[in-house]
Amino acid sequence: METELSRELGIEHAIFGFTPFPAVAAAISRAGGFGVLGAVRYTDPQELARDLDRLDELAGGRPYGLDVVMPAKKVEGVTEAAVEAMIPDAHRGFVQELLTRYGVPELAEGEASGWRITGWMEEVARSQLDVAFDHPIKLLANALGSPPADVIDRAHAHGVLVAALAGSAGHARRHAAAGIDVVVAQGYEAGGHTGEIGSMVLVPEVVEAVAPLPVLAAGGIGSGEQAAAGLALGAQGVWLGSLWLTTEEADLHSAALTRKLLTAGSGDTVRSRALTGKPARQLRTAWTDAWDDPAGPGTLPMPLQGLLVAEAVSRIQKYEVGELLGTPVGQIVGRMTSERSVQAVVDDLTRGFERAVTRINRIAGRSAT
C-alpha cells in the first residue's frame, strides 16, 4: 500500500492515523503507517514535551506527525476570561438544568475541568510548536485550515511537511495557494468538525483542484476496501481517526464510553454544534438532542460554546453518565465492534486493500501482481 507520499515519508503503508493518544500514534507508526498525535488537549507545553519524549521512545525511530489547531489569522488582545464573559446567563442556566436533570455530580473542590477551549487559541498552539520542533516530527497538520505563513515557513525550515484539512475544493485551493504540502480531503462522514460534502464526491474534486499536490482521503474509511477506493479516486493515502478509539492502546478512561462505541451503529452519530459551536460529528446522546432541540436556547458560536460546556463535559465523562456520555466519532463507528490492537487494525486494512486490488484486477481481466 505504497504511494509517492508514503515513500517520501519512509512508511510502508499510506495509512495516516490521527489520535489523541501517544501510545496509539506510536503503534500506528510501528505497524508501518504514520501516526499523528493530536495536540489540542495539551495546554501545558511541558506535558506535550513529556508525551513526545514517550512517543519517540515507543515509535522506535519510525516517523510520526503532530496535529495542531490554529487559525490562519490572529485576533489580538483576546483572552479566555474576556471571551467567557460573553456567555449569556440563560445558556449557563440551561447547562445547569441539564446536569441537574440527569443527576450529574459536581467535580471535587479545586478540581479543574479536563478539557478547555484554550487549546484552540493561537498562543497555545505556538507554544506546542516550540516543543514539537525539538522532536523528529515529519508532518505538521492543522485542523483549522492553513496555519499562518510564518508557521509554514518554520516547518519547512525544519524539513517538516505541512498538511491542512479541507471540506471543499475551494478550501483546498486556498491551502495550495498558502504553500501547504498535503491536503486532507475530509468528507461529511468523518468524526469531529466536518463539512457537508461526502467523501466519494469530495476526494476527486480536491485531487483535481490541487494537482499535483498529494491528497489524503478522510471520512468514512475503516476498511482496506474503502482505503483502496480512496486511492482509486486519486488520493495518495488515507487519514483515519475514529477507527483507533476502540484499539487496545487507546486510553479513553471510560469503560462505559468504550461500550457505547462498540455497540453504536453507523446511524448513531449526529453532526451537532453542542460541543464546540461548530458542526462536529459525534455520538448522538441526550446531550446533543437537548442542544439541537428548537425549544432550547441554541448553541453559541465558537469558542463560546466550548468554554460554556467544558466543565459539564468533564463531569459527564468523569461520572460516566450514560445518557449524556458521548465523543466525537465518525459514521464508521458501525464497523468498530471489537477491541483490537493497532497492529491487528493495520493488518486488517492491508489485507482488505489487497482483496480490493485483486478484485478490480480480476474484473479488468488482469492477473494480480
PDB file of N, CA and C in Angstrom, residues 5-40:
ATOM      1  N   LEU A   5       3.768   9.663  -1.786  1.00  0.00           N
ATOM      2  CA  LEU A   5       3.853  10.340  -0.495  1.00  0.00           C
ATOM      3  C   LEU A   5       4.362   9.408   0.594  1.00  0.00           C
ATOM      4  N   SER A   6       3.885   8.170   0.623  1.00  0.00           N
ATOM      5  CA  SER A   6       4.354   7.241   1.654  1.00  0.00           C
ATOM      6  C   SER A   6       5.840   6.966   1.501  1.00  0.00           C
ATOM      7  N   ARG A   7       6.312   6.878   0.266  1.00  0.00           N
ATOM      8  CA  ARG A   7       7.746   6.664   0.054  1.00  0.00           C
ATOM      9  C   ARG A   7       8.549   7.883   0.501  1.00  0.00           C
ATOM     10  N   GLU A   8       8.026   9.085   0.251  1.00  0.00           N
ATOM     11  CA  GLU A   8       8.719  10.299   0.684  1.00  0.00           C
ATOM     12  C   GLU A   8       8.861  10.338   2.202  1.00  0.00           C
ATOM     13  N   LEU A   9       7.840   9.870   2.909  1.00  0.00           N
ATOM     14  CA  LEU A   9       7.861   9.890   4.370  1.00  0.00           C
ATOM     15  C   LEU A   9       8.526   8.660   4.972  1.00  0.00           C
ATOM     16  N   GLY A  10       8.843   7.679   4.141  1.00  0.00           N
ATOM     17  CA  GLY A  10       9.530   6.490   4.627  1.00  0.00           C
ATOM     18  C   GLY A  10       8.647   5.535   5.392  1.00  0.00           C
ATOM     19  N   ILE A  11       7.385   5.412   4.985  1.00  0.00           N
ATOM     20  CA  ILE A  11       6.471   4.486   5.649  1.00  0.00           C
ATOM     21  C   ILE A  11       6.047   3.390   4.681  1.00  0.00           C
ATOM     22  N   GLU A  12       5.674   2.260   5.243  1.00  0.00           N
ATOM     23  CA  GLU A  12       5.336   1.089   4.439  1.00  0.00           C
ATOM     24  C   GLU A  12       3.935   1.180   3.842  1.00  0.00           C
ATOM     25  N   HIS A  13       3.005   1.697   4.628  1.00  0.00           N
ATOM     26  CA  HIS A  13       1.615   1.764   4.195  1.00  0.00           C
ATOM     27  C   HIS A  13       1.140   3.223   4.234  1.00  0.00           C
ATOM     28  N   ALA A  14       0.386   3.629   3.244  1.00  0.00           N
ATOM     29  CA  ALA A  14      -0.109   5.011   3.165  1.00  0.00           C
ATOM     30  C   ALA A  14      -1.338   5.181   4.056  1.00  0.00           C
ATOM     31  N   ILE A  15      -1.174   4.807   5.329  1.00  0.00           N
ATOM     32  CA  ILE A  15      -2.227   4.889   6.335  1.00  0.00           C
ATOM     33  C   ILE A  15      -1.798   5.927   7.363  1.00  0.00           C
ATOM     34  N   PHE A  16      -2.536   7.028   7.444  1.00  0.00           N
ATOM     35  CA  PHE A  16      -2.229   8.102   8.372  1.00  0.00           C
ATOM     36  C   PHE A  16      -3.269   8.066   9.488  1.00  0.00           C
ATOM     37  N   GLY A  17      -2.808   7.885  10.717  1.00  0.00           N
ATOM     38  CA  GLY A  17      -3.724   7.702  11.833  1.00  0.00           C
ATOM     39  C   GLY A  17      -3.682   8.845  12.814  1.00  0.00           C
ATOM     40  N   PHE A  18      -4.772   9.628  12.869  1.00  0.00           N
ATOM     41  CA  PHE A  18      -4.884  10.729  13.835  1.00  0.00           C
ATOM     42  C   PHE A  18      -5.430  10.191  15.147  1.00  0.00           C
ATOM     43  N   THR A  19      -4.809  10.597  16.264  1.00  0.00           N
ATOM     44  CA  THR A  19      -5.226  10.097  17.570  1.00  0.00           C
ATOM     45  C   THR A  19      -4.765  11.052  18.672  1.00  0.00           C
ATOM     46  N   PRO A  20      -5.523  11.154  19.770  1.00  0.00           N
ATOM     47  CA  PRO A  20      -5.059  11.950  20.904  1.00  0.00           C
ATOM     48  C   PRO A  20      -4.126  11.183  21.837  1.00  0.00           C
ATOM     49  N   PHE A  21      -3.839   9.914  21.530  1.00  0.00           N
ATOM     50  CA  PHE A  21      -3.088   9.059  22.441  1.00  0.00           C
ATOM     51  C   PHE A  21      -1.695   8.748  21.900  1.00  0.00           C
ATOM     52  N   PRO A  22      -0.628   9.130  22.624  1.00  0.00           N
ATOM     53  CA  PRO A  22       0.731   8.850  22.148  1.00  0.00           C
ATOM     54  C   PRO A  22       0.998   7.374  21.876  1.00  0.00           C
ATOM     55  N   ALA A  23       0.473   6.491  22.726  1.00  0.00           N
ATOM     56  CA  ALA A  23       0.715   5.066  22.533  1.00  0.00           C
ATOM     57  C   ALA A  23       0.096   4.569  21.234  1.00  0.00           C
ATOM     58  N   VAL A  24      -1.055   5.119  20.867  1.00  0.00           N
ATOM     59  CA  VAL A  24      -1.701   4.728  19.614  1.00  0.00           C
ATOM     60  C   VAL A  24      -0.910   5.254  18.426  1.00  0.00           C
ATOM     61  N   ALA A  25      -0.497   6.523  18.495  1.00  0.00           N
ATOM     62  CA  ALA A  25       0.290   7.095  17.400  1.00  0.00           C
ATOM     63  C   ALA A  25       1.560   6.299  17.169  1.00  0.00           C
ATOM     64  N   ALA A  26       2.243   5.937  18.251  1.00  0.00           N
ATOM     65  CA  ALA A  26       3.472   5.158  18.122  1.00  0.00           C
ATOM     66  C   ALA A  26       3.195   3.784  17.525  1.00  0.00           C
ATOM     67  N   ALA A  27       2.108   3.147  17.955  1.00  0.00           N
ATOM     68  CA  ALA A  27       1.778   1.814  17.448  1.00  0.00           C
ATOM     69  C   ALA A  27       1.437   1.849  15.963  1.00  0.00           C
ATOM     70  N   ILE A  28       0.761   2.919  15.526  1.00  0.00           N
ATOM     71  CA  ILE A  28       0.459   3.058  14.098  1.00  0.00           C
ATOM     72  C   ILE A  28       1.752   3.148  13.299  1.00  0.00           C
ATOM     73  N   SER A  29       2.693   3.946  13.778  1.00  0.00           N
ATOM     74  CA  SER A  29       3.970   4.086  13.079  1.00  0.00           C
ATOM     75  C   SER A  29       4.752   2.775  13.103  1.00  0.00           C
ATOM     76  N   ARG A  30       4.758   2.079  14.241  1.00  0.00           N
ATOM     77  CA  ARG A  30       5.471   0.794  14.308  1.00  0.00           C
ATOM     78  C   ARG A  30       4.868  -0.228  13.355  1.00  0.00           C
ATOM     79  N   ALA A  31       3.553  -0.126  13.122  1.00  0.00           N
ATOM     80  CA  ALA A  31       2.872  -1.075  12.235  1.00  0.00           C
ATOM     81  C   ALA A  31       3.084  -0.751  10.763  1.00  0.00           C
ATOM     82  N   GLY A  32       3.837   0.297  10.466  1.00  0.00           N
ATOM     83  CA  GLY A  32       4.127   0.650   9.083  1.00  0.00           C
ATOM     84  C   GLY A  32       3.329   1.805   8.545  1.00  0.00           C
ATOM     85  N   GLY A  33       2.423   2.359   9.367  1.00  0.00           N
ATOM     86  CA  GLY A  33       1.670   3.532   8.963  1.00  0.00           C
ATOM     87  C   GLY A  33       2.343   4.802   9.469  1.00  0.00           C
ATOM     88  N   PHE A  34       1.546   5.857   9.615  1.00  0.00           N
ATOM     89  CA  PHE A  34       2.083   7.146  10.046  1.00  0.00           C
ATOM     90  C   PHE A  34       1.176   7.693  11.132  1.00  0.00           C
ATOM     91  N   GLY A  35       1.641   7.614  12.391  1.00  0.00           N
ATOM     92  CA  GLY A  35       0.854   8.124  13.497  1.00  0.00           C
ATOM     93  C   GLY A  35       0.911   9.638  13.577  1.00  0.00           C
ATOM     94  N   VAL A  36      -0.235  10.265  13.877  1.00  0.00           N
ATOM     95  CA  VAL A  36      -0.312  11.723  14.021  1.00  0.00           C
ATOM     96  C   VAL A  36      -0.964  12.018  15.371  1.00  0.00           C
ATOM     97  N   LEU A  37      -0.204  12.643  16.272  1.00  0.00           N
ATOM     98  CA  LEU A  37      -0.708  12.935  17.602  1.00  0.00           C
ATOM     99  C   LEU A  37      -1.463  14.253  17.613  1.00  0.00           C
ATOM    100  N   GLY A  38      -2.707  14.245  18.094  1.00  0.00           N
ATOM    101  CA  GLY A  38      -3.490  15.467  18.242  1.00  0.00           C
ATOM    102  C   GLY A  38      -3.027  16.247  19.455  1.00  0.00           C
ATOM    103  N   ALA A  39      -2.724  17.534  19.265  1.00  0.00           N
ATOM    104  CA  ALA A  39      -2.124  18.323  20.336  1.00  0.00           C
ATOM    105  C   ALA A  39      -3.105  19.246  21.047  1.00  0.00           C
ATOM    106  N   VAL A  40      -4.365  19.301  20.608  1.00  0.00           N
ATOM    107  CA  VAL A  40      -5.270  20.331  21.119  1.00  0.00           C
ATOM    108  C   VAL A  40      -5.475  20.256  22.623  1.00  0.00           C
TER     109      VAL A  40
END
